[in-house]
Every structure is written in C-alpha cells, then in structure tokens.
Amino acid sequence: MDEETGTIIREGVPSVLNAFDEFALNLAVELKNEVEEDVEIVALSMGPPQAKEALNKCLAIGADRAVLLTDMVFAGADTWATSVTLSRAIKNIGKTDIVFMGQEASDGNTAQVGPEVAAHMGIPQLTFVTEVESVNNSHVVAKKETDEGFVRIKCETPVMIACMPTPGFEPRIPNIREIMKAKKKEYQEWSHEDLGGDPSEYGLDGSESVVIKTYSPPPKGEGIIVDDEPEVAVKKLMDFFEDEGIL
Amino acid sequence: MARTKLSDDRDLTEEQRLFKESLLEWAERNMPLDRVIKMNREGHPYPRELIKGLADLGVIMGTVPEERGGMGLTWKDQALIAEIIGYIDPSIATAAGFMAVETGWGFTIDRHANDEIRKKYVQPAIRGDKFIGIATTEPGGGSDVANFKCTGEKDGDEWVLNGEKTFISGVEEAKQIGGGYWVNVRTGEKVPGAAHKNMTAFFVPIDSEGLTPTEPYDDAGRNSISTGGFIMEDVRVPEEYMLGEKDKGFYYTMEGFDNARILIGASAVGVTRRILEEAADYIKEREVFGSPLAKYEGIQFEFVERYTEMEASRLMVNKVADMQDTRYDEEGWAERSGKAKTYSPTEIAKWISMIKYKVPHLAKDTADDAMHWLGAAGYSSEYIFETAWRGVMSYCVGAEGGANIQKIVIGRETLGKDYVPYK
Amino acid sequence: MIEIHEDKCIGCEKCLKTCPVDALKMKEGVAKVDEGLCISCSACIPACPVDAIEPILKASKAASADYSGVWVFAEQHDDRCRPTGPELLGKGRELADELGEELCAVLLGSDVGKLSDELIAYGAEKVYVVDDKILENYTTEAYTTALVTLISKYKPSVFIFGATHLGRDLAPSVAGRMGLGLTADCTGLSITEVEDVKVLLQTRPAFGGNVMADIVCPNTRPQMATVRPHVMQPLEPDPERDGEVIQEHVKISPESIKTEILEIMEHEDSGEISVEEADVVVTGGRGAGGEEGFKMLRELAKALGGTVGCSRPIVEEGMMSKSHQVGQSGKTISPELYIVCGVSGAVQHRVGVRGSKYIIAINKDPKAPIFDMADFGIVGDASKMIPMLIEKVKEKTC
C-alpha cells in the first residue's frame, strides 16, 4: 500500500544477495526507521525463479514487499535491457521517492544499471553513495565518494541512489522474528506481459552490447619462489632485481 | 583451502535456511571458536551481552506461542536452532543454558505459569533481560527424582518452601540479571511406593528472601555457564506462583525433561558436526610420514564412522522433533501443520531417551577420536576438541538425565514393564 | 526522445531554456518538441515543475558509416589534467590508426582551455572544449547535456572514458539517454571485424577476474566504453605536436540541474605520491606486523622511491586511510614494482594489482594464493625479511 511519502524501491540480484545491494537495503531500512512518515520499501529483482530466496532475505532484513521479474524473455540482458526492464517495473510499482541500488553487482561489476535506470525514469542520479544523511518530501542529503575524496550533496527527489559500502560495514542480521514475519509479506512474480512492450525490447534481443567470447585469463608465467633464511632469501631477491634491471 | 562443510541444507525450509544464515553470521561476529575457548577458560558468569545478543536473534523459547512473546516456532525449527547453537559453541555451554534450560524448561514453565509470571519472568527471559531455569536436583537425588526432600507448606495464601537444590545451571546468571526458578517441593506426606506423588512445582524468584545461592561448582567443562545451587530457608511464594496444579509436579517435570532433552540431542548433533569439520580441516593439512593424516585409513575410517553416526543421529532428532510437534498439536497448544500420525507420550519418551543418551555420547566419542588424530595439539586448548569433550561429558553423566537412566526408559519401552530394575 | 503530457503542461516555459538544441517551442499554450531536433539529453525533464515531461529512450540504431572519430573524455581537476586523458589517448592513437579516423579529446570545465595543449602533446589531433562556469564542478546533468550535444553534432564512432568515479557516473548517464551500448571497466581495447565492418572490441574481466569477456556493440554509435585506470599507457608527451582546439558552446541551464553540492571533502594531499601514480608500491596486509611492520614498509618504500599501500583489513582496523587501499574495492594499480607482504592474495586483492610489471610477495604461508601471481616470492616472516631488504637496497642505491 502506497503511503504518504510514497515508496522506496531497491533492486536486488539473483540467488545470493550481493554485498552492494545488501548495503543499499540496509541504508533504506535505516532511513525508514528515522523518517516519521509511513514509508514502504519494495525489493525488486530481475532473475531466475531461485532469486526468490534472495528476495525473501530482503523481506527479512526489512523490505515490506518484494517483486521478482522472472521470465525467459528477460534472460541474457545487458545493462541497457536490464535498465529498460527495471524502469518499467518501477513504473508499475507506483510513485517512488528513492530508487536504491547497489553500486555494482558482484558478477558483472559494470555499475551501469543504476544511472541507466535513472535515465529511463527521467530522474537524477547519485552514485558511489556511502551514507544518506536525511530525506524528506522533496530532497535527500547524501555523502558520496569521488575520485578526490567525498562530497555532501543535496538532490531533489525522486532520485536514483547507487550505494557503496564503507570498509568495515556490517549488514543487519535478520533475527528469527523478522524471518518469520517475512513469510507473511507480499511477494509477486511478474513476467514481460505484466510490463508491456514487445519481448524484443528485453533480454538478449533487447541488448545493445554483445559478448562474443569468454575465456580464462592468460596465466602468469611461473615465478621464482624461495624458502630460505632471511640472509639467503634477500640476497636471491637482490640478484633477481639485478638480473631484471630493477633499481 | 576451503573449510570442510558437512551439512546438507536441502531439507531445510526457506525460513530455516535464513535462520541458519543469520545464526552463523552472528556467531562469526560475536562468538568465533577462539572466543568460545576463552569463555570456557575464564568461566561463568555467561557474558551478559551475549545473552542479550542471543535473545535479540530470537533463539530463546521460540516455541512459546506468539501471543505470549514467543514466535510459535515448531519443534523442528527449534531443534534446528539448537543444532546450530551446538555447532557454534561446541563446549555446549550455550545450548545448556539457553536451549535446554531456558527454551526446553522455559517453554514448560510458560505452559503452566500464570499471567503474572509470564509477564514478569518468561517474557523478559525471551528478551534476554532475565534468566529462568529449573531446580529439580537435590543433594539426595538427581536421577532418583522422586526421592526429593525439599518441602512446601501452605500458610494463608502463601507457600513456605525449605530445602536445598544442587547442580542447578544458571544461578549466578539469574542472580546477576534477575529471574527465577521452577522448584519442585513435597507438599504432603510421602506416599510409600509412590514417592513421586505429592510433588508440586513452584516458580521462585531468585531474589526471594530466604533464598541463598551456594558456591558454584568447579566443573570439568561447560565453564562459561555456572553450575551451582541454592538453599531455601522459609522462602515465601504466593499461591498463584504454583505452576499448574498441586501434586501434579512430577508429570510436568517429565514433560520438562522431554522438552529439554530434545534440544540437547539436537545441539549435540551440532557439536559433533563442528568437531568433525574442524578435525577434517586439520587432518587434510597436517602431514606425517609424507602424507596428510586424512589419507591414512586408520584415521579416515574413524572419521567416516563418526560422520555416519552423526547423520544417523540427525535423522533421529528430526523424527523426535516431528513427534514432539504432534504432541503439542494434539493438545491444541500452538498451530502446527497437520501430521498424519500421533504418538503416545511413552513412545515419544522412548525416542527422546534414545537421542538423549546417544548423541552426547557420540559427541564425546568424536571429540575423543579427534584428540587422538591431532595428538598433542588436540590435547591443548588451542583447538576446540578438549573443550568440547569436557563440555558434552556433562550430558553423558547426568545433566538433564544421566545416560543410564535413559537406557532404563528405553528398556521399559522395548522389553516391557516387567523388566524395569527399580521404580 | 521525450514525451510531453499536454494535459499536465502549465505553460510556464521553463523547459524551453534548458534545451541545448532549441527543440522545444510553445504552441497553443503548451510545450511541444520537434522530434527531428531532440537529442534525448533529458535536460528539460528536471526543469518541469509539474513532471509533465517523460523520457522515451530507444536504442539508437545507427548507420555506422555516418559515424567517424575516436573520442576520449579527458578529466580535469584543480587546473590539472587527470591521468585518464593521456592514458586513453595512448590507446586511442592505436584505435584511430586502425580505423583510419581522427583522435579527439573532449574537455569540459570552467577556465580549462589551457589544458588543451597538454592533451595535444599526448596525442589528440583535436580537442573539443566546452568552457562554462556551470561546468566548474562536476554534475551529472550538466556534463551529460554537454556530451550528448557534442555527440549529436559530431557523431564519433567511438567514445571512451576512464572508469573513475566520475567516468562511471557520466558514461552510463550519456549511454542511457542516447540508447547506446556501453561496456564497463575494460582492460583491453582493439579493433576487430564483424560482418565486414570494423568495430571496437572491448575486453573486460568478469566474475571477479576469473573470466575474460570480449564484447562488441554492433548496432549503436558511438561505441562506448569505460576503461580501467592505469592499464593503458600514455604516449610520450611531445610539446611540438600539432593539434586543433575547437571551442564549443552548449546551452546548459541551471534548471536542468537537481543536485547541489553542500560540502567538498577532499583527501589531504600529504605530498605523498598516490598509490595509483607511484612506480613502486610496497603493500602490507594483516601479516605485515602491525604498526611496527608498517614503519618498516614505509622505510622500504622511501628507499625505493615509492609509496605504501595496504589491504582492506588494514583500512577497516583504522591503521591507514582508504586512499592507500589496494584491491578490488580500493585502488587498481599497475606500478613497475609491487612488493606485497603479509597479504594472502584473495582474488579481490589480486584483481587490483595484476597489471603490475613485477610482483614480489613475502608471506609465511607457502600455500598463499599470492604466490601464484608473484614473479618472485619469499616464504618467510616479513618482519625479518624487510629490514634486511632495506639495508641491501640502501647499499645499492646510495
């Protein structure tokens, strides 16, 4: 049920909850606890049916509702097709104030889906966010990492926030009570038919970048390993430096 | 090298898988093995913040119905939780205090207590703010439960209790954070030939006037939780603090033992599994005479035998948990999914006795074997094995019912009543 | 493309000011878009007070023959070119030669024109400069509008960015709006042929570096990629090189910007070379011997003319700041010489340093995975090895 401030939405990944997404969800739950108005957190994921488990965990951590976009049509999507799929689902879900995402996924590591979803939704983006200081009906204030350090930035909502965990971040552990409560929360599965549009817009067909080959990285050549007393070992290392012309 | 894993989670429900994940994550942050070893070395009382941590996780008294502060978990769920607690703390101290005593007996207290006791003691214990326990054993009798000497006499609308209880878990902890005990007393003339008949159960707050804790024992193991006792000298409790009905105490006590023993059996499965996993990591790495220990049949075969027994024990515990769920289902106590079979209380008692004597012994024997595989290293407290051995021994020799008593119960149910050695 | 919901439009005309290509006009009291002119930059969307404008983003199906030029996004900060521009120009030169196309750099900022010379020295044949106060500090919206406008005007076939925080914020924003395929964090770029057309082959690691993938964007132009920093090599800068500077003016209005920077907190410039820029990096992990151990590592780094790095647990313990963290969640580096002590070498660390020329590892555990990638490894206690090594190095270099 949509409430006064509307919904906060989070995107997850299949099967195992990826650390960045888990951080994003933790941020959303923390915010929900701080804000006075009623807030709904919807956990959204695109993946195979097994992804239900990860969404279950999201419900236990504190999401109020979960939606899994699952359909063979969605398979093989690159970041473009994924962001098309997600943004349409978010539109279906309803009025959104913040779209939380993990900065990157532990398999693809592209970190692109967030900004691309923001583009499709026509909303601003904040990436590499480590902290959300406050949120109200019109703005968020967040701290984000830059190449030089950090900035504190204010942005109008609705906004897409891609989150990056700080070192030493420990995610909330859902307790047994919360796990049991999660059983009663709403969980839905949607296919491409629920989103509309043409099947060719999704999945492999809808992708703009194509993987033509995957392979193992070339192995590094055998190195020299020594197991000696410090005097001997260090001498051997200095010899190596000399041979290679280092120093 | 990846750590050895010896569990199959396929049979778990989604929720049970999440319980397991949460518990293991919590343990990694708060109670890794070296802390367990340290806690046992430093001794009781059990750290307050860990009691609270366990309670916040929701592991204590989960089977108490939701409307009274529990979570209405099935015994299957609770047995899984107990197994993980055993896995996390192979000294079995945590399972002793918080599975057997607070969950097994605590659940039973909740069943027979009035609303005041539930509000003031049971529900805070679920939250980790108080400790509630069981006091049945006396200097004169542990296994011989019916031969108890503590007395209770009515005086107006109060009962006056006298006597001494010994080998009671958690008294120091209860004294520290508050709480109380289920105490059995004789409330009438001892009936010849039926000594169990006039046992009445009372809930006694730990700070009652006239209740003096006695010096805790210096136990061989499970040292992070206290084993002590108390003396009652004209301790007064209101009539409403009687648990259940007068003279029915013995039957509630049998019920309480059953509930605690299931969770001991389950946690001992976890202890055994942890011992095997830790030992496996060691024997795969450690080399003697040019090969890792694990390659020698003498060691590998012993390992495999214990592993097989561990899985068999787990199946037994699962069966007992299912039986337990039907028992409480029959009495309409909490919602359970429908089970086809129902079992008689004596049948359940037989199975509970089987796991109660078998699994702690298995854990002890596995720890024993592991120490042999490791040699001097296994004898030291750098590893968990000697701590585990010392801990689980308590459940072999007597805690919650000595093994030999369990065997008599099984004998009665298999060979028949005519062959019971003594009443 | 955008869609204007006419029933919502209140005729305030705020959106008109934001459009860099003047595609919006008022007609019968409501705003209308000229579909032939709209470049999908989305600058108008934030300006509308009643949310009447919606993006309709479609994948761009481009005729590749219409597009030409290898473009490089050159980052600047504090009046200096950041290393990404020169690195990308180095690779860009190869790509441009293979394609027979022009190599250009794109420079955005305020009062940055002077940096164009440096970019030309590093190989740019042309530098497109958009110099505007509104571009002084990076905002996604302003930079995106600028780039989308330039791309629509000049139609490059390739556009590459550094996979810095800025690049990873900007590139997908541009690609998203223009419906382009974008490949992230590439470690390799080359030209290959797909159906007789020369295309950009993008190579990147996936699954934590355990798998390499070759990717192409067959239908969209420009082909976009972000490139892992410090993997590509810049050309030798040649101040005599010739190049053209083209000043571009892009209409970017404040109404299209929804973010406001409240505070900038930059890492203290301790005068130390950063781990990314140093030629020699000496890294310590949990097994490096704590405070004492790191003191030794600092001395060694100094003796070698390099800087100290650390693994993630060291940052978590508060011993060093994140700017020194080396590894997947820290910095990716590729120094000439990388000496690593007391780090077991989990995949996340290895991924961050595999570009190093020489890797020397010291660890007590002979089975530590770090030895798999070391050119020279010593099994032993770093606290004993390092002091000796410092001595020997000082002997040699003094």
Short mmCIF file of N, CA, C and O in Angstrom, two decimals, chain A residues 96-185:
data_model
loop_
_atom_site.label_atom_id
_atom_site.label_comp_id
_atom_site.label_asym_id
_atom_site.label_seq_id
_atom_site.Cartn_x
_atom_site.Cartn_y
_atom_site.Cartn_z
N THR A 96 7.48 6.69 -6.66
CA THR A 96 8.73 6.34 -5.99
C THR A 96 9.48 7.59 -5.59
O THR A 96 9.57 8.52 -6.37
N ASP A 97 10.02 7.58 -4.38
CA ASP A 97 10.84 8.72 -3.96
C ASP A 97 12.32 8.45 -4.17
O ASP A 97 13.07 9.32 -4.59
N ILE A 98 12.74 7.24 -3.81
CA ILE A 98 14.15 6.90 -3.99
C ILE A 98 14.27 5.50 -4.58
O ILE A 98 13.60 4.58 -4.11
N VAL A 99 15.10 5.38 -5.57
CA VAL A 99 15.44 4.06 -6.07
C VAL A 99 16.84 3.77 -5.55
O VAL A 99 17.81 4.42 -5.93
N PHE A 100 16.93 2.80 -4.64
CA PHE A 100 18.24 2.43 -4.11
C PHE A 100 18.80 1.28 -4.93
O PHE A 100 18.10 0.30 -5.18
N MET A 101 20.07 1.37 -5.28
CA MET A 101 20.69 0.24 -5.94
C MET A 101 22.09 0.05 -5.36
O MET A 101 22.65 0.96 -4.78
N GLY A 102 22.60 -1.14 -5.52
CA GLY A 102 23.99 -1.35 -5.16
C GLY A 102 24.84 -0.71 -6.26
O GLY A 102 24.44 -0.70 -7.41
N GLN A 103 25.98 -0.18 -5.90
CA GLN A 103 26.80 0.49 -6.90
C GLN A 103 27.18 -0.44 -8.04
O GLN A 103 27.20 -0.06 -9.19
N GLU A 104 27.49 -1.69 -7.70
CA GLU A 104 27.76 -2.64 -8.78
C GLU A 104 27.36 -4.03 -8.34
O GLU A 104 27.10 -4.28 -7.18
N ALA A 105 27.34 -4.93 -9.29
CA ALA A 105 26.99 -6.32 -8.99
C ALA A 105 28.26 -7.13 -8.91
O ALA A 105 29.23 -6.84 -9.60
N SER A 106 28.23 -8.17 -8.09
CA SER A 106 29.47 -8.93 -7.91
C SER A 106 29.79 -9.84 -9.08
O SER A 106 30.85 -10.44 -9.11
N ASP A 107 28.87 -9.96 -10.05
CA ASP A 107 29.27 -10.74 -11.22
C ASP A 107 29.66 -9.83 -12.37
O ASP A 107 30.76 -9.88 -12.87
N GLY A 108 28.78 -8.92 -12.74
CA GLY A 108 29.08 -8.05 -13.87
C GLY A 108 29.99 -6.89 -13.53
O GLY A 108 30.76 -6.44 -14.35
N ASN A 109 29.89 -6.39 -12.32
CA ASN A 109 30.71 -5.25 -11.89
C ASN A 109 30.65 -4.05 -12.81
O ASN A 109 31.62 -3.31 -12.92
N THR A 110 29.55 -3.87 -13.53
CA THR A 110 29.56 -2.77 -14.50
C THR A 110 29.22 -1.45 -13.84
O THR A 110 29.67 -0.40 -14.27
N ALA A 111 28.38 -1.48 -12.82
CA ALA A 111 27.94 -0.26 -12.14
C ALA A 111 27.16 0.66 -13.07
O ALA A 111 27.13 1.86 -12.87
N GLN A 112 26.55 0.12 -14.13
CA GLN A 112 25.86 0.97 -15.09
C GLN A 112 24.36 1.00 -14.93
O GLN A 112 23.71 1.96 -15.33
N VAL A 113 23.81 -0.07 -14.38
CA VAL A 113 22.36 -0.18 -14.39
C VAL A 113 21.71 0.98 -13.65
O VAL A 113 20.68 1.50 -14.09
N GLY A 114 22.29 1.39 -12.54
CA GLY A 114 21.73 2.50 -11.77
C GLY A 114 21.53 3.74 -12.61
O GLY A 114 20.39 4.21 -12.77
N PRO A 115 22.61 4.32 -13.16
CA PRO A 115 22.43 5.50 -14.00
C PRO A 115 21.50 5.28 -15.18
O PRO A 115 20.74 6.18 -15.56
N GLU A 116 21.53 4.09 -15.76
CA GLU A 116 20.65 3.87 -16.92
C GLU A 116 19.19 3.83 -16.50
O GLU A 116 18.32 4.33 -17.22
N VAL A 117 18.92 3.25 -15.34
CA VAL A 117 17.54 3.29 -14.83
C VAL A 117 17.12 4.73 -14.58
O VAL A 117 16.01 5.14 -14.92
N ALA A 118 18.02 5.51 -14.02
CA ALA A 118 17.71 6.93 -13.77
C ALA A 118 17.38 7.63 -15.08
O ALA A 118 16.44 8.43 -15.15
N ALA A 119 18.13 7.31 -16.12
CA ALA A 119 17.87 7.94 -17.43
C ALA A 119 16.48 7.57 -17.93
O ALA A 119 15.72 8.43 -18.38
N HIS A 120 16.12 6.30 -17.83
CA HIS A 120 14.80 5.87 -18.30
C HIS A 120 13.68 6.49 -17.50
O HIS A 120 12.60 6.73 -18.02
N MET A 121 13.95 6.70 -16.21
CA MET A 121 12.90 7.27 -15.37
C MET A 121 12.87 8.78 -15.42
O MET A 121 11.96 9.41 -14.88
N GLY A 122 13.90 9.37 -16.01
CA GLY A 122 13.95 10.83 -16.06
C GLY A 122 14.21 11.43 -14.69
O GLY A 122 13.68 12.48 -14.36
N ILE A 123 14.99 10.74 -13.88
CA ILE A 123 15.29 11.27 -12.54
C ILE A 123 16.80 11.44 -12.37
O ILE A 123 17.57 10.79 -13.07
N PRO A 124 17.22 12.33 -11.46
CA PRO A 124 18.65 12.50 -11.25
C PRO A 124 19.29 11.28 -10.59
O PRO A 124 18.58 10.41 -10.07
N GLN A 125 20.61 11.23 -10.64
CA GLN A 125 21.32 10.08 -10.08
C GLN A 125 22.40 10.53 -9.10
O GLN A 125 23.01 11.58 -9.27
N LEU A 126 22.61 9.72 -8.06
CA LEU A 126 23.75 9.91 -7.16
C LEU A 126 24.46 8.57 -7.09
O LEU A 126 23.84 7.57 -6.74
N THR A 127 25.74 8.55 -7.48
CA THR A 127 26.46 7.28 -7.48
C THR A 127 27.51 7.28 -6.38
O THR A 127 27.86 8.32 -5.84
N PHE A 128 28.02 6.09 -6.05
CA PHE A 128 29.07 5.92 -5.04
C PHE A 128 28.66 6.54 -3.70
O PHE A 128 29.47 7.12 -2.99
N VAL A 129 27.38 6.40 -3.37
CA VAL A 129 26.88 6.98 -2.12
C VAL A 129 27.24 6.08 -0.95
O VAL A 129 26.99 4.88 -0.99
N THR A 130 27.84 6.65 0.07
CA THR A 130 28.22 5.84 1.23
C THR A 130 27.28 6.07 2.41
O THR A 130 27.26 5.29 3.34
N GLU A 131 26.53 7.17 2.35
CA GLU A 131 25.67 7.49 3.50
C GLU A 131 24.52 8.36 3.03
O GLU A 131 24.71 9.23 2.18
N VAL A 132 23.32 8.11 3.57
CA VAL A 132 22.22 9.04 3.29
C VAL A 132 21.91 9.73 4.60
O VAL A 132 21.49 9.09 5.56
N GLU A 133 22.16 11.02 4.65
CA GLU A 133 22.01 11.72 5.92
C GLU A 133 20.57 11.99 6.27
O GLU A 133 20.16 11.87 7.40
N SER A 134 19.79 12.41 5.29
CA SER A 134 18.39 12.72 5.59
C SER A 134 17.56 12.66 4.34
O SER A 134 18.06 12.73 3.22
N VAL A 135 16.25 12.52 4.56
CA VAL A 135 15.32 12.54 3.44
C VAL A 135 14.03 13.18 3.91
O VAL A 135 13.62 13.00 5.05
N ASN A 136 13.42 13.99 3.05
CA ASN A 136 12.09 14.50 3.36
C ASN A 136 11.28 14.48 2.07
O ASN A 136 11.69 13.84 1.09
N ASN A 137 10.16 15.17 2.05
CA ASN A 137 9.28 15.09 0.88
C ASN A 137 9.88 15.58 -0.41
O ASN A 137 9.38 15.27 -1.48
N SER A 138 10.93 16.38 -0.30
CA SER A 138 11.42 16.95 -1.56
C SER A 138 12.88 16.67 -1.86
O SER A 138 13.30 16.77 -3.01
N HIS A 139 13.68 16.36 -0.83
CA HIS A 139 15.12 16.23 -1.03
C HIS A 139 15.72 15.08 -0.28
O HIS A 139 15.18 14.63 0.72
N VAL A 140 16.91 14.66 -0.76
CA VAL A 140 17.76 13.84 0.09
C VAL A 140 19.08 14.57 0.25
O VAL A 140 19.47 15.37 -0.61
N VAL A 141 19.77 14.28 1.37
CA VAL A 141 21.14 14.74 1.51
C VAL A 141 21.99 13.50 1.68
O VAL A 141 21.71 12.66 2.54
N ALA A 142 23.00 13.37 0.86
CA ALA A 142 23.80 12.15 0.89
C ALA A 142 25.27 12.48 0.85
O ALA A 142 25.68 13.58 0.46
N LYS A 143 26.07 11.50 1.23
CA LYS A 143 27.53 11.65 1.14
C LYS A 143 27.98 10.67 0.07
O LYS A 143 27.60 9.49 0.10
N LYS A 144 28.74 11.15 -0.87
CA LYS A 144 29.20 10.24 -1.89
C LYS A 144 30.71 10.33 -2.08
O LYS A 144 31.32 11.36 -1.83
N GLU A 145 31.27 9.23 -2.53
CA GLU A 145 32.71 9.17 -2.74
C GLU A 145 33.02 9.71 -4.12
O GLU A 145 32.29 9.46 -5.08
N THR A 146 34.12 10.49 -4.21
CA THR A 146 34.55 10.97 -5.52
C THR A 146 35.98 10.50 -5.72
O THR A 146 36.55 9.85 -4.84
N ASP A 147 36.55 10.86 -6.85
CA ASP A 147 37.93 10.45 -7.10
C ASP A 147 38.91 11.18 -6.17
O ASP A 147 40.03 10.75 -5.98
N GLU A 148 38.45 12.29 -5.61
CA GLU A 148 39.36 13.08 -4.76
C GLU A 148 39.07 12.90 -3.28
O GLU A 148 39.84 13.34 -2.44
N GLY A 149 37.95 12.31 -2.96
CA GLY A 149 37.57 12.22 -1.53
C GLY A 149 36.06 12.02 -1.44
O GLY A 149 35.53 11.03 -1.92
N PHE A 150 35.39 12.98 -0.81
CA PHE A 150 33.93 12.87 -0.64
C PHE A 150 33.27 14.20 -0.94
O PHE A 150 33.89 15.26 -0.84
N VAL A 151 31.98 14.15 -1.27
CA VAL A 151 31.17 15.37 -1.26
C VAL A 151 29.88 15.10 -0.51
O VAL A 151 29.39 13.97 -0.49
N ARG A 152 29.35 16.14 0.11
CA ARG A 152 28.00 16.05 0.66
C ARG A 152 27.11 16.77 -0.33
O ARG A 152 27.40 17.90 -0.73
N ILE A 153 26.07 16.10 -0.74
CA ILE A 153 25.30 16.61 -1.88
C ILE A 153 23.81 16.54 -1.58
O ILE A 153 23.33 15.59 -0.95
N LYS A 154 23.12 17.57 -2.02
CA LYS A 154 21.66 17.62 -1.81
C LYS A 154 21.02 17.40 -3.17
O LYS A 154 21.47 17.93 -4.17
N CYS A 155 19.98 16.59 -3.21
CA CYS A 155 19.36 16.32 -4.50
C CYS A 155 17.86 16.22 -4.34
O CYS A 155 17.36 15.70 -3.34
N GLU A 156 17.12 16.73 -5.36
CA GLU A 156 15.66 16.64 -5.31
C GLU A 156 15.23 15.20 -5.53
O GLU A 156 15.83 14.47 -6.32
N THR A 157 14.14 14.83 -4.86
CA THR A 157 13.57 13.50 -5.12
C THR A 157 12.50 13.68 -6.20
O THR A 157 11.99 14.78 -6.37
N PRO A 158 12.13 12.66 -6.96
CA PRO A 158 12.71 11.31 -6.89
C PRO A 158 14.14 11.24 -7.45
O PRO A 158 14.51 12.02 -8.30
N VAL A 159 14.90 10.31 -6.89
CA VAL A 159 16.31 10.22 -7.24
C VAL A 159 16.74 8.75 -7.21
O VAL A 159 16.19 7.95 -6.46
N MET A 160 17.73 8.41 -8.04
CA MET A 160 18.32 7.07 -8.00
C MET A 160 19.60 7.18 -7.20
O MET A 160 20.44 8.03 -7.49
N ILE A 161 19.74 6.32 -6.19
CA ILE A 161 20.94 6.35 -5.38
C ILE A 161 21.66 5.01 -5.50
O ILE A 161 21.11 3.97 -5.12
N ALA A 162 22.89 5.03 -6.03
CA ALA A 162 23.69 3.81 -6.13
C ALA A 162 24.66 3.82 -4.95
O ALA A 162 25.43 4.75 -4.78
N CYS A 163 24.60 2.77 -4.14
CA CYS A 163 25.30 2.77 -2.86
C CYS A 163 26.55 1.93 -2.84
O CYS A 163 26.60 0.86 -3.46
N MET A 164 27.53 2.40 -2.11
CA MET A 164 28.77 1.67 -1.98
C MET A 164 29.12 1.51 -0.51
O MET A 164 29.26 2.51 0.18
N PRO A 165 29.27 0.28 -0.03
CA PRO A 165 29.53 0.11 1.41
C PRO A 165 30.90 0.64 1.81
O PRO A 165 31.86 0.51 1.07
N THR A 166 30.95 1.23 3.00
CA THR A 166 32.22 1.70 3.54
C THR A 166 32.96 0.51 4.14
O THR A 166 32.32 -0.47 4.52
N PRO A 167 34.29 0.60 4.24
CA PRO A 167 35.01 -0.54 4.82
C PRO A 167 34.53 -0.82 6.23
O PRO A 167 34.23 0.10 6.97
N GLY A 168 34.44 -2.07 6.59
CA GLY A 168 34.01 -2.39 7.94
C GLY A 168 32.50 -2.37 8.10
O GLY A 168 31.99 -2.55 9.20
N PHE A 169 31.76 -2.18 7.02
CA PHE A 169 30.30 -2.20 7.13
C PHE A 169 29.82 -3.60 7.47
O PHE A 169 30.23 -4.57 6.85
N GLU A 170 28.98 -3.70 8.49
CA GLU A 170 28.42 -5.00 8.85
C GLU A 170 26.92 -4.96 8.62
O GLU A 170 26.21 -4.20 9.28
N PRO A 171 26.42 -5.78 7.69
CA PRO A 171 24.99 -5.72 7.40
C PRO A 171 24.15 -6.22 8.57
O PRO A 171 24.62 -7.02 9.38
N ARG A 172 22.90 -5.74 8.65
CA ARG A 172 22.00 -6.20 9.69
C ARG A 172 21.77 -7.69 9.55
O ARG A 172 21.61 -8.18 8.44
N ILE A 173 21.71 -8.36 10.67
CA ILE A 173 21.40 -9.78 10.64
C ILE A 173 19.91 -9.91 10.95
O ILE A 173 19.47 -9.53 12.03
N PRO A 174 19.12 -10.42 10.01
CA PRO A 174 17.70 -10.56 10.32
C PRO A 174 17.52 -11.59 11.43
O PRO A 174 18.13 -12.66 11.37
N ASN A 175 16.73 -11.24 12.46
CA ASN A 175 16.55 -12.21 13.52
C ASN A 175 15.37 -13.12 13.18
O ASN A 175 14.68 -12.95 12.17
N ILE A 176 15.15 -14.10 14.03
CA ILE A 176 14.17 -15.14 13.72
C ILE A 176 12.77 -14.55 13.60
O ILE A 176 11.99 -14.93 12.73
N ARG A 177 12.47 -13.60 14.47
CA ARG A 177 11.17 -12.95 14.40
C ARG A 177 10.96 -12.29 13.03
O ARG A 177 9.92 -12.44 12.40
N GLU A 178 11.99 -11.58 12.58
CA GLU A 178 11.89 -10.89 11.30
C GLU A 178 11.78 -11.89 10.15
O GLU A 178 11.07 -11.66 9.18
N ILE A 179 12.49 -13.02 10.26
CA ILE A 179 12.42 -14.04 9.22
C ILE A 179 11.01 -14.62 9.16
O ILE A 179 10.45 -14.86 8.08
N MET A 180 10.42 -14.85 10.34
CA MET A 180 9.06 -15.40 10.35
C MET A 180 8.06 -14.38 9.80
O MET A 180 7.13 -14.74 9.09
N LYS A 181 8.26 -13.11 10.13
CA LYS A 181 7.34 -12.06 9.63
C LYS A 181 7.40 -11.97 8.12
O LYS A 181 6.41 -11.71 7.47
N ALA A 182 8.59 -12.22 7.59
CA ALA A 182 8.78 -12.08 6.15
C ALA A 182 7.87 -13.02 5.38
O ALA A 182 7.43 -12.72 4.27
N LYS A 183 7.57 -14.15 5.99
CA LYS A 183 6.69 -15.13 5.36
C LYS A 183 5.35 -14.53 4.99
O LYS A 183 4.72 -14.92 4.03
N LYS A 184 4.90 -13.57 5.82
CA LYS A 184 3.56 -13.03 5.62
C LYS A 184 3.54 -11.83 4.69
O LYS A 184 2.49 -11.31 4.36
N LYS A 185 4.73 -11.37 4.28
CA LYS A 185 4.76 -10.17 3.45
C LYS A 185 4.44 -10.50 1.99
O LYS A 185 4.63 -11.62 1.54
#
